[in-house]
Coordinates of C-alpha atoms in Angstrom, one line a residue:
X1 CA -9.7 -0.3 3.7
X2 CA -7.8 3.0 3.7
X3 CA -4.2 3.1 4.7
X4 CA -3.0 4.4 8.0
X5 CA -3.3 8.2 8.5
X6 CA -0.2 8.8 10.6
X7 CA 0.5 12.3 9.4
X8 CA -1.9 14.9 10.6
X9 CA -1.7 18.0 8.4
X10 CA -3.1 20.5 10.8
X11 CA -1.3 21.1 14.0
X12 CA -2.1 24.8 14.5
X13 CA -2.4 26.0 18.1
X14 CA -5.9 26.6 19.4
X15 CA -7.4 28.7 22.0
X16 CA -9.9 26.0 22.9
X17 CA -9.4 25.2 26.6
X18 CA -8.5 21.5 27.1
X19 CA -10.4 19.3 29.6
X20 CA -8.6 18.7 32.9
X21 CA -9.5 15.4 34.5
X22 CA -11.7 15.7 37.5
X23 CA -9.8 16.3 40.7
X24 CA -6.6 17.6 39.1
X25 CA -7.3 21.3 39.5
X26 CA -4.9 23.1 41.8
X27 CA -6.8 25.3 44.3
X28 CA -4.1 25.5 46.9
X29 CA -1.0 26.9 45.3
X30 CA 0.6 29.0 48.0
X31 CA 3.8 29.8 46.2
X32 CA 2.7 31.5 43.1
X33 CA 5.7 33.9 43.4
X34 CA 8.1 31.0 42.8
X35 CA 8.8 29.7 39.3
X36 CA 8.4 26.0 39.0
X37 CA 9.6 23.3 36.5
X38 CA 7.6 20.7 34.5
X39 CA 8.6 17.3 33.1
X40 CA 6.2 16.4 30.3
X41 CA 6.0 12.6 30.0
X42 CA 5.2 11.0 26.6
X43 CA 6.6 7.6 25.5
X44 CA 8.8 7.5 28.5
X45 CA 6.6 6.3 31.4
X46 CA 9.4 5.7 33.9
X47 CA 11.4 7.4 36.7
X48 CA 14.6 5.4 36.2
X49 CA 17.1 6.4 33.4
X50 CA 14.8 9.2 32.1
X51 CA 17.0 11.9 30.6
X52 CA 14.4 14.7 30.7
X53 CA 13.2 13.8 34.1
X54 CA 16.8 13.6 35.4
X55 CA 17.6 17.1 34.1
X56 CA 14.3 18.6 35.2
X57 CA 14.8 17.3 38.7
X58 CA 18.4 18.6 38.9
X59 CA 17.3 22.0 37.7
X60 CA 14.3 22.2 40.1
X61 CA 16.5 21.2 43.1
X62 CA 19.1 23.8 42.3
X63 CA 16.4 26.5 42.1
X64 CA 14.5 25.1 45.1
X65 CA 11.3 24.9 43.0
X66 CA 8.5 22.4 42.7
X67 CA 8.8 19.8 39.9
X68 CA 5.5 18.9 38.3
X69 CA 4.9 16.0 35.9
X70 CA 2.4 16.2 33.1
X71 CA 0.8 13.6 30.7
X72 CA -1.5 14.4 27.8
X73 CA -4.3 12.0 26.8
X74 CA -5.1 12.8 23.2
X75 CA -7.6 10.2 21.9
X76 CA -7.9 11.8 18.5
X77 CA -4.2 11.8 18.0
X78 CA -3.9 8.2 19.2
X79 CA -6.6 7.1 16.8
X80 CA -5.0 8.9 13.9
X81 CA -1.8 7.0 14.8
X82 CA -3.6 3.6 14.9
X83 CA -2.9 2.8 18.6
X84 CA -4.6 -0.4 19.6
X85 CA -7.0 -0.6 22.5
X86 CA -4.7 -3.1 24.1
X87 CA -1.7 -0.7 23.9
X88 CA -3.8 2.2 25.3
X89 CA -4.9 -0.1 28.2
X90 CA -1.2 -0.9 28.7
X91 CA -0.2 2.8 28.6
X92 CA -3.0 3.8 31.1
X93 CA -2.0 1.1 33.5
X94 CA 1.6 2.2 33.3
X95 CA 0.6 5.8 33.7
X96 CA -1.0 4.8 37.0
X97 CA 2.1 3.0 38.0
X98 CA 4.2 6.0 37.1
X99 CA 2.0 8.3 39.2
X100 CA 2.7 6.0 42.2
X101 CA 6.4 6.2 41.6
X102 CA 6.2 10.0 41.3
X103 CA 4.2 10.2 44.5
X104 CA 7.1 8.5 46.3
X105 CA 9.3 11.3 45.0
X106 CA 6.7 14.0 46.0
X107 CA 6.3 15.0 42.4
X108 CA 2.7 15.9 41.6
X109 CA 1.3 14.7 38.2
X110 CA -1.1 16.7 36.1
X111 CA -3.1 14.5 33.7
X112 CA -4.6 16.6 30.8
X113 CA -7.2 15.3 28.4
X114 CA -6.8 17.1 25.1
X115 CA -8.9 15.6 22.3
X116 CA -7.2 17.0 19.2
X117 CA -3.4 17.3 18.5
X118 CA -3.7 21.0 17.5
X119 CA -4.8 21.8 21.1
X120 CA -1.8 20.2 22.8
X121 CA 0.6 23.2 22.7
X122 CA -2.1 25.4 24.2
X123 CA -2.8 22.7 26.9
X124 CA 0.8 22.6 27.9
X125 CA 0.8 26.4 28.1
X126 CA -2.3 26.3 30.3
X127 CA -0.6 23.9 32.8
X128 CA 2.5 26.2 32.9
X129 CA 0.3 29.2 33.6
X130 CA -1.7 27.5 36.3
X131 CA 1.3 26.2 38.2
X132 CA 3.7 29.1 37.5
X133 CA 6.1 27.0 35.5
X134 CA 8.8 28.7 33.5
X135 CA 10.8 25.7 32.3
X136 CA 9.5 22.6 30.5
X137 CA 11.6 19.5 29.9
X138 CA 10.6 16.5 27.7
X139 CA 12.2 13.7 25.7
X140 CA 12.1 14.0 21.9
X141 CA 9.8 12.0 19.7
X142 CA 11.0 11.6 16.1
X143 CA 7.8 11.2 14.0
X144 CA 6.9 14.1 11.8
X145 CA 3.7 15.0 13.6
X146 CA 5.3 14.8 17.0
X147 CA 8.2 17.1 15.9
X148 CA 5.7 19.6 14.5
X149 CA 3.8 19.5 17.7
X150 CA 7.0 20.2 19.7
X151 CA 8.0 23.0 17.3
X152 CA 4.7 24.7 17.9
X153 CA 4.8 24.2 21.6
X154 CA 8.3 25.7 21.7
X155 CA 7.2 28.8 19.8
X156 CA 4.1 29.2 22.0
X157 CA 5.9 28.7 25.3
X158 CA 8.7 31.1 24.3
X159 CA 6.2 33.7 23.4
X160 CA 4.9 33.5 27.0
X161 CA 8.4 33.6 28.6
X162 CA 8.7 29.8 29.2
X163 CA 11.7 27.8 28.2
X164 CA 11.2 24.5 26.3
X165 CA 14.0 21.9 26.6
X166 CA 14.0 18.8 24.4
X167 CA 16.3 15.9 25.2
X168 CA 17.3 12.8 23.3
X169 CA 16.3 9.7 25.2
X170 CA 14.6 7.0 23.0
X171 CA 17.8 5.8 21.3
X172 CA 21.1 4.5 22.8
X173 CA 23.1 6.7 20.4
X174 CA 21.5 10.1 19.6
X175 CA 20.0 10.1 16.1
X176 CA 22.3 11.8 13.5
X177 CA 25.6 10.8 15.2
X178 CA 25.9 7.5 13.3
X179 CA 26.5 8.6 9.7
X180 CA 28.7 7.7 6.7
X181 CA 32.1 9.2 6.1
X182 CA 30.3 11.6 3.7
X183 CA 28.2 12.7 6.7
X184 CA 25.1 11.2 5.1
X185 CA 22.5 8.9 6.8
X186 CA 22.8 5.1 6.4
X187 CA 20.2 3.4 4.3
X188 CA 21.5 -0.1 5.0
X189 CA 21.6 -1.6 8.5
X190 CA 24.9 -3.6 8.4
X191 CA 27.2 -0.6 7.9
X192 CA 25.1 1.4 10.3
X193 CA 25.5 -1.2 13.0
X194 CA 29.3 -1.4 12.5
X195 CA 29.6 2.4 13.1
X196 CA 27.0 2.2 15.9
X197 CA 29.1 -0.4 17.7
X198 CA 32.1 1.9 17.4
X199 CA 30.2 4.8 19.0
X200 CA 28.8 2.7 21.8
X201 CA 32.1 1.1 22.5
X202 CA 34.1 4.3 22.6
X203 CA 31.8 6.3 24.9
X204 CA 31.1 4.8 28.3
X205 CA 28.1 7.2 28.8
X206 CA 26.1 4.7 26.8
X207 CA 26.8 2.0 29.4
X208 CA 25.6 3.9 32.5
X209 CA 21.9 4.6 32.8
X210 CA 20.8 7.6 34.9
X211 CA 19.7 7.0 38.5
X212 CA 16.3 7.7 39.9
X213 CA 15.9 11.3 41.1
X214 CA 16.0 11.9 44.8
X215 CA 12.8 12.9 46.6
X216 CA 11.5 16.4 46.7
X217 CA 10.1 18.0 49.9
X218 CA 7.2 16.2 51.5
X219 CA 5.4 19.5 51.8
X220 CA 4.4 19.1 48.2
X221 CA 2.1 16.3 49.2
X222 CA -0.1 18.6 51.2
X223 CA 0.3 21.6 49.1
X224 CA -0.9 19.8 45.9
X225 CA -3.1 17.3 47.6
X226 CA -5.7 17.3 44.8
X227 CA -3.1 16.3 42.3
X228 CA -1.8 13.5 44.5
X229 CA -5.3 12.2 45.2
X230 CA -6.5 12.2 41.6
X231 CA -6.8 8.8 40.0
X232 CA -5.6 8.3 36.4
X233 CA -8.2 6.9 34.1
X234 CA -7.9 3.1 33.4
X235 CA -10.5 3.0 30.6
X236 CA -11.3 5.3 27.6
X237 CA -14.5 4.8 25.7
X238 CA -12.7 5.6 22.5
X239 CA -10.6 2.5 22.9
X240 CA -13.0 -0.2 24.1
X241 CA -11.6 -3.5 25.3
X242 CA -13.7 -6.5 26.2
X243 CA -13.2 -8.3 29.5
X244 CA -11.3 -11.2 27.8
X245 CA -8.7 -9.0 26.2
X246 CA -8.4 -6.9 29.4
X247 CA -7.5 -10.1 31.2
X248 CA -5.0 -10.9 28.5
X249 CA -3.4 -7.5 29.0
X250 CA -3.1 -7.6 32.8
X251 CA -1.9 -11.2 32.9
X252 CA 0.6 -11.2 30.0
X253 CA 1.8 -7.6 30.2
X254 CA 1.6 -6.4 33.8
X255 CA 2.3 -2.8 34.3
X256 CA 5.3 -1.1 36.0
X257 CA 9.0 -0.6 35.9
X258 CA 9.5 -3.4 38.4
X259 CA 7.9 -5.8 36.0
X260 CA 10.0 -4.6 33.1
X261 CA 13.2 -5.0 35.0
X262 CA 12.2 -8.3 36.3
X263 CA 11.7 -9.6 32.8
X264 CA 15.0 -8.1 31.7
X265 CA 16.8 -9.7 34.7
X266 CA 15.3 -13.2 34.0
X267 CA 16.0 -12.9 30.3
X268 CA 19.7 -12.0 30.8
X269 CA 20.1 -14.8 33.3
X270 CA 18.4 -17.6 31.4
X271 CA 17.7 -16.9 27.7
X272 CA 20.1 -14.3 26.3
X273 CA 23.0 -16.8 26.0
X274 CA 21.0 -18.8 23.5
X275 CA 19.2 -15.9 21.9
X276 CA 20.9 -16.2 18.5
X277 CA 19.2 -19.6 18.1
X278 CA 16.2 -19.4 20.4
X279 CA 14.8 -16.3 18.9
X280 CA 13.9 -18.2 15.7
X281 CA 11.6 -20.8 17.2
X282 CA 8.3 -19.3 18.4
X283 CA 7.3 -22.4 20.5
X284 CA 10.5 -22.1 22.6
X285 CA 9.7 -18.7 24.1
X286 CA 13.3 -17.6 23.6
X287 CA 12.7 -13.9 23.4
X288 CA 12.5 -11.2 26.1
X289 CA 9.0 -10.0 25.4
X290 CA 10.2 -6.6 26.5
X291 CA 8.8 -4.8 23.4
X292 CA 5.6 -3.5 25.0
X293 CA 7.7 -1.9 27.8
X294 CA 10.2 -0.4 25.3
X295 CA 7.4 0.9 23.1
X296 CA 5.8 2.7 26.1
X297 CA 9.1 3.8 27.6
X298 CA 8.6 1.8 30.8
X299 CA 12.2 0.7 30.3
X300 CA 15.0 2.3 28.3
X301 CA 17.2 0.8 25.6
X302 CA 20.2 1.9 27.6
X303 CA 19.1 -0.2 30.6
X304 CA 18.7 -3.2 28.2
X305 CA 22.2 -2.6 26.8
X306 CA 23.8 -2.4 30.3
X307 CA 22.2 -5.7 31.4
X308 CA 23.3 -7.4 28.1
X309 CA 26.9 -6.2 28.6
X310 CA 26.8 -7.4 32.2
X311 CA 25.8 -10.8 30.9
X312 CA 28.8 -10.8 28.4
X313 CA 31.5 -9.6 30.8
X314 CA 31.1 -6.1 29.4
X315 CA 32.1 -7.2 25.9
X316 CA 30.3 -5.5 23.1
X317 CA 31.6 -7.1 19.9
X318 CA 32.9 -10.4 21.1
X319 CA 31.9 -13.1 23.6
X320 CA 28.6 -14.9 23.6
X321 CA 26.8 -15.0 20.3
X322 CA 23.4 -14.7 21.9
X323 CA 24.2 -11.5 23.7
X324 CA 25.7 -10.0 20.5
X325 CA 22.6 -10.9 18.6
X326 CA 20.3 -9.2 21.1
X327 CA 22.5 -6.1 21.1
X328 CA 22.0 -6.1 17.3
X329 CA 18.3 -5.9 17.9
X330 CA 18.9 -2.8 20.0
X331 CA 20.9 -1.4 17.1
X332 CA 18.0 -2.1 14.7
X333 CA 15.8 -0.1 17.0
X334 CA 18.1 2.9 16.8
X335 CA 18.4 2.4 13.0
X336 CA 14.7 2.7 12.5
X337 CA 14.5 5.9 14.5
X338 CA 17.4 7.3 12.4
X339 CA 15.3 6.5 9.3
X340 CA 12.5 8.6 10.7
X341 CA 14.8 11.6 11.1
X342 CA 16.6 11.2 7.8
X343 CA 13.7 10.1 5.6
X344 CA 10.6 11.8 7.1
X345 CA 8.5 10.6 4.1
X346 CA 8.1 7.3 5.8
X347 CA 5.9 9.1 8.3
X348 CA 3.6 10.3 5.5
X349 CA 2.5 7.0 4.0
X350 CA 5.5 7.0 1.7
X351 CA 7.9 4.2 0.8
X352 CA 11.4 4.1 2.1
X353 CA 12.4 2.8 -1.4
X354 CA 10.4 5.2 -3.7
X355 CA 10.4 2.7 -6.6
X356 CA 8.1 0.4 -4.7
X357 CA 5.4 3.0 -4.8
X358 CA 5.0 2.0 -8.4
X359 CA 4.1 -1.6 -7.7
X360 CA 0.7 -2.6 -9.0
X361 CA -0.7 -4.2 -5.8
X362 CA -3.5 -6.7 -6.0
X363 CA -5.3 -5.5 -2.9
X364 CA -7.9 -8.2 -2.9
X365 CA -10.1 -7.4 0.1
X366 CA -11.3 -11.0 0.5
X367 CA -7.8 -12.3 0.7
X368 CA -6.7 -9.5 3.0
X369 CA -9.5 -10.4 5.4
X370 CA -8.4 -14.1 5.3
X371 CA -4.9 -13.0 6.1
X372 CA -6.2 -10.9 9.0
X373 CA -8.3 -13.7 10.5
X374 CA -5.6 -16.4 10.0
X375 CA -7.4 -18.5 7.4
X376 CA -5.0 -18.4 4.4
X377 CA -4.5 -22.2 4.4
X378 CA -0.8 -21.7 5.2
X379 CA -0.5 -23.0 8.8
X380 CA 2.6 -21.0 9.9
X381 CA 1.0 -17.8 8.6
X382 CA -2.4 -18.5 10.2
X383 CA -0.8 -19.5 13.5
X384 CA 1.1 -16.2 13.6
X385 CA -2.0 -14.1 12.8
X386 CA -4.1 -16.0 15.4
X387 CA -1.5 -15.4 18.0
X388 CA -1.6 -11.6 17.2
X389 CA -5.4 -11.6 17.3
X390 CA -5.5 -13.5 20.6
X391 CA -2.8 -11.8 22.7
X392 CA -1.9 -8.6 20.8
X393 CA 1.7 -9.8 20.3
X394 CA 3.5 -11.9 17.7
X395 CA 6.9 -13.6 17.7
X396 CA 9.3 -11.6 15.6
X397 CA 10.2 -14.4 13.2
X398 CA 6.5 -14.8 12.5
X399 CA 6.1 -11.1 11.9
X400 CA 8.5 -11.4 9.0
X401 CA 6.9 -14.5 7.6
X402 CA 3.3 -13.1 7.6
X403 CA 4.5 -9.7 6.3
X404 CA 6.3 -11.4 3.4
X405 CA 3.3 -13.6 2.7
X406 CA 1.0 -10.6 2.5
X407 CA 3.3 -8.5 0.3
X408 CA 4.8 -11.3 -1.9
X409 CA 2.3 -14.2 -2.0
X410 CA -0.8 -12.1 -2.0
X411 CA 0.8 -8.9 -3.5
X412 CA -1.3 -6.8 -1.2
X413 CA -0.1 -3.3 -0.2
X414 CA 2.2 -3.4 2.8
X415 CA 0.5 -0.4 4.3
X416 CA -2.6 -2.4 5.0
X417 CA -0.6 -4.9 7.0
X418 CA 1.3 -2.2 8.8
X419 CA -2.0 -0.6 9.9
X420 CA -3.5 -3.9 10.9
X421 CA -0.5 -4.6 13.1
X422 CA -0.6 -1.2 14.8
X423 CA -4.4 -1.6 15.4
X424 CA -3.8 -4.9 17.2
X425 CA -0.3 -4.9 18.8
X426 CA 0.3 -4.2 22.5
X427 CA 3.8 -3.2 21.5
X428 CA 2.9 -1.1 18.5
X429 CA 5.9 1.2 17.8
X430 CA 5.7 3.2 14.6
X431 CA 9.4 3.3 13.8
X432 CA 10.0 -0.5 14.3
X433 CA 6.7 -1.5 12.8
X434 CA 7.0 0.7 9.7
X435 CA 10.7 -0.3 9.3
X436 CA 9.7 -4.0 9.3
X437 CA 6.9 -3.6 6.8
X438 CA 9.1 -1.4 4.6
X439 CA 11.7 -4.1 4.5
X440 CA 9.0 -6.7 3.6
X441 CA 7.7 -4.5 0.8
X442 CA 11.1 -3.8 -0.7
X443 CA 12.9 -7.1 -0.2
X444 CA 13.1 -8.8 -3.6
X445 CA 13.7 -5.7 -5.7
X446 CA 17.4 -6.6 -6.0
X447 CA 17.4 -10.4 -6.4
X448 CA 15.1 -13.4 -6.6
X449 CA 16.3 -15.7 -3.8
X450 CA 14.2 -14.0 -1.2
X451 CA 11.1 -15.5 -2.7
X452 CA 12.5 -19.0 -2.4
X453 CA 13.6 -18.5 1.2
X454 CA 10.2 -17.1 2.2
X455 CA 8.2 -20.0 0.9
X456 CA 5.7 -20.4 3.8
X457 CA 6.0 -24.2 3.9
X458 CA 9.8 -24.1 4.1
X459 CA 9.6 -21.5 6.8
X460 CA 7.2 -23.6 8.7
X461 CA 9.4 -26.7 8.4
X462 CA 12.5 -24.7 9.5
X463 CA 11.1 -22.8 12.4
X464 CA 8.3 -25.0 13.7
X465 CA 9.7 -28.4 12.7
X466 CA 7.4 -30.5 14.8
X467 CA 4.4 -28.2 14.2
X468 CA 4.0 -27.6 18.0
X469 CA 3.4 -23.8 17.5
X470 CA 0.9 -24.5 14.7
X471 CA -1.1 -27.0 16.9
X472 CA -1.1 -24.5 19.7
X473 CA -2.8 -21.8 17.7
X474 CA -4.8 -23.8 15.1
X475 CA -6.9 -26.3 16.9
X476 CA -8.2 -27.7 13.6
X477 CA -4.8 -29.2 13.0
X478 CA -3.9 -30.4 16.5
X479 CA -4.2 -34.1 15.6
X480 CA -2.2 -34.0 12.4
X481 CA 1.1 -35.9 12.6
X482 CA 4.3 -35.5 10.7
X483 CA 5.2 -33.3 7.7
X484 CA 1.5 -32.9 6.8
X485 CA 1.2 -30.2 9.6
X486 CA 3.0 -27.8 7.3
X487 CA 0.9 -28.3 4.2
X488 CA -2.2 -30.3 5.1
X489 CA -4.0 -29.5 1.8
X490 CA -1.0 -31.0 -0.1
X491 CA -0.4 -34.1 2.0
X492 CA -3.9 -35.2 3.0
X493 CA -6.6 -36.7 0.8
X494 CA -9.5 -34.5 -0.1
X495 CA -11.8 -36.3 2.3
X496 CA -9.3 -36.2 5.2
X497 CA -8.7 -32.5 4.6
X498 CA -12.4 -31.6 4.5
X499 CA -12.9 -33.2 7.9
X500 CA -10.4 -30.7 9.4
X501 CA -12.6 -27.7 8.9
X502 CA -9.5 -25.8 7.9
X503 CA -9.1 -23.3 5.1
X504 CA -7.8 -24.3 1.7
X505 CA -4.7 -22.3 0.5
X506 CA -6.0 -19.0 -0.9
X507 CA -3.1 -18.8 -3.3
X508 CA -0.6 -21.1 -4.9
X509 CA 2.8 -20.1 -3.8
X510 CA 4.7 -21.0 -7.0
X511 CA 2.2 -19.1 -9.2
X512 CA 2.2 -16.2 -6.7
X513 CA 6.0 -16.1 -6.8
X514 CA 6.0 -15.7 -10.6
X515 CA 3.4 -13.0 -10.5
X516 CA 5.2 -11.0 -7.8
X517 CA 8.6 -11.4 -9.6
X518 CA 7.0 -9.9 -12.7
X519 CA 5.5 -7.0 -10.7
X520 CA 8.9 -6.2 -9.1
X521 CA 10.8 -6.6 -12.4
X522 CA 8.4 -4.1 -13.9
X523 CA 9.2 -1.4 -11.4
X524 CA 13.0 -2.1 -11.6
X525 CA 12.9 -1.4 -15.3
X526 CA 11.5 2.0 -14.6
X527 CA 14.3 3.0 -12.2

């Protein structure tokens, strides 16, 4: 299996005319003498607390112009970035929900289908020319390809007399503001978080999300009727999804800002106070499961921070431990995005710690397939992978366990795991996913205890003590009692184990540990 191709080398503008979805052409633009404004939505599918939308709306109202929305469907780009069919389904459903919200505000939405990334700048120019737009607003995306796309779009639009305004919106604190005293980027999270908390605590703008824009004139609805009547696509043949997984998506991850805020509200009322403990036990459902909504921008990190502070009497660094722990997760999200800006090599299939590129990975295809399918013979690992394969989401504690197992017990290249996650996660987010896998790959380069801590059986006993999560996802083991649930091959007789129909361990942890220690020591000697 090849590693993920996240970095697209060619992003040259093209004169090829993009395909506009049927029904979106404007044939009734009566005000071509007026100059209009565009908000280009990307990973920010919401109308509340949307920085670029807020500024675009304010500007359009001051100039008494029409505000248009735009969204680009680029299947080739999405495939190159390993988006899962479940995530694309989630995005399309939220695009339809966004269109409904924009309709309430009398903002017409243009949905452009542009197959290849190199055609996107030309496609945005085409929208601007068709609707007499002279100012485009959008929120920054921090990956290398996305930055190059925006740079090319900026040049092309400016060549045609159109302003291009990029705004920071994905992070709570703008990337680049949290730096060391030497004005260098942080490479370790703990000092980053300490400085991040100071920034957030000292500037109240981080505590106050932006309001939803007020409505535009109702005349827009009739003037751009074709745009308002057009239906966003809910399926793409390039991202097939069977009926069972489609049901999973709609039932477990309903679309819309209202759903996202409802989840946030319930979490902050019931679970956040115990999050510091509850987040570690997958059977307890102690997390917010807001990650799909954050990844697609259906809710903002600022909105999450505000609710968390409200649940903690507006205290940021004191008070309830659960709230403080959840705020730390928001800081992690910002940290990983700062890494993209400061160390762009991570967007190009490169390691955050360069020395780990010299590891001699095993890359056994058979064992990798066993890991993917959840048949490694280590119940906690297999339960996590089966959860991922079944619902497109995995508990965060299990993400760490299965990643450490792949990279340390199997000594398989972390990039394979990173790509498998992105290809299957509904909440696939490059910065967070890459950051987690980079951590799994590099942990252990400095000291040995990590290998002892991440013994799969010990992790299983610690975080699924009674084996309830294992029994939920591994039916072969549902009748096993006691400690044997964590290591059935070790605790059952050969005949008893055979009757289970469950996989034997594909690797011996103690032997794998020694092999991996040797591999990591070898690269440390070369530093």
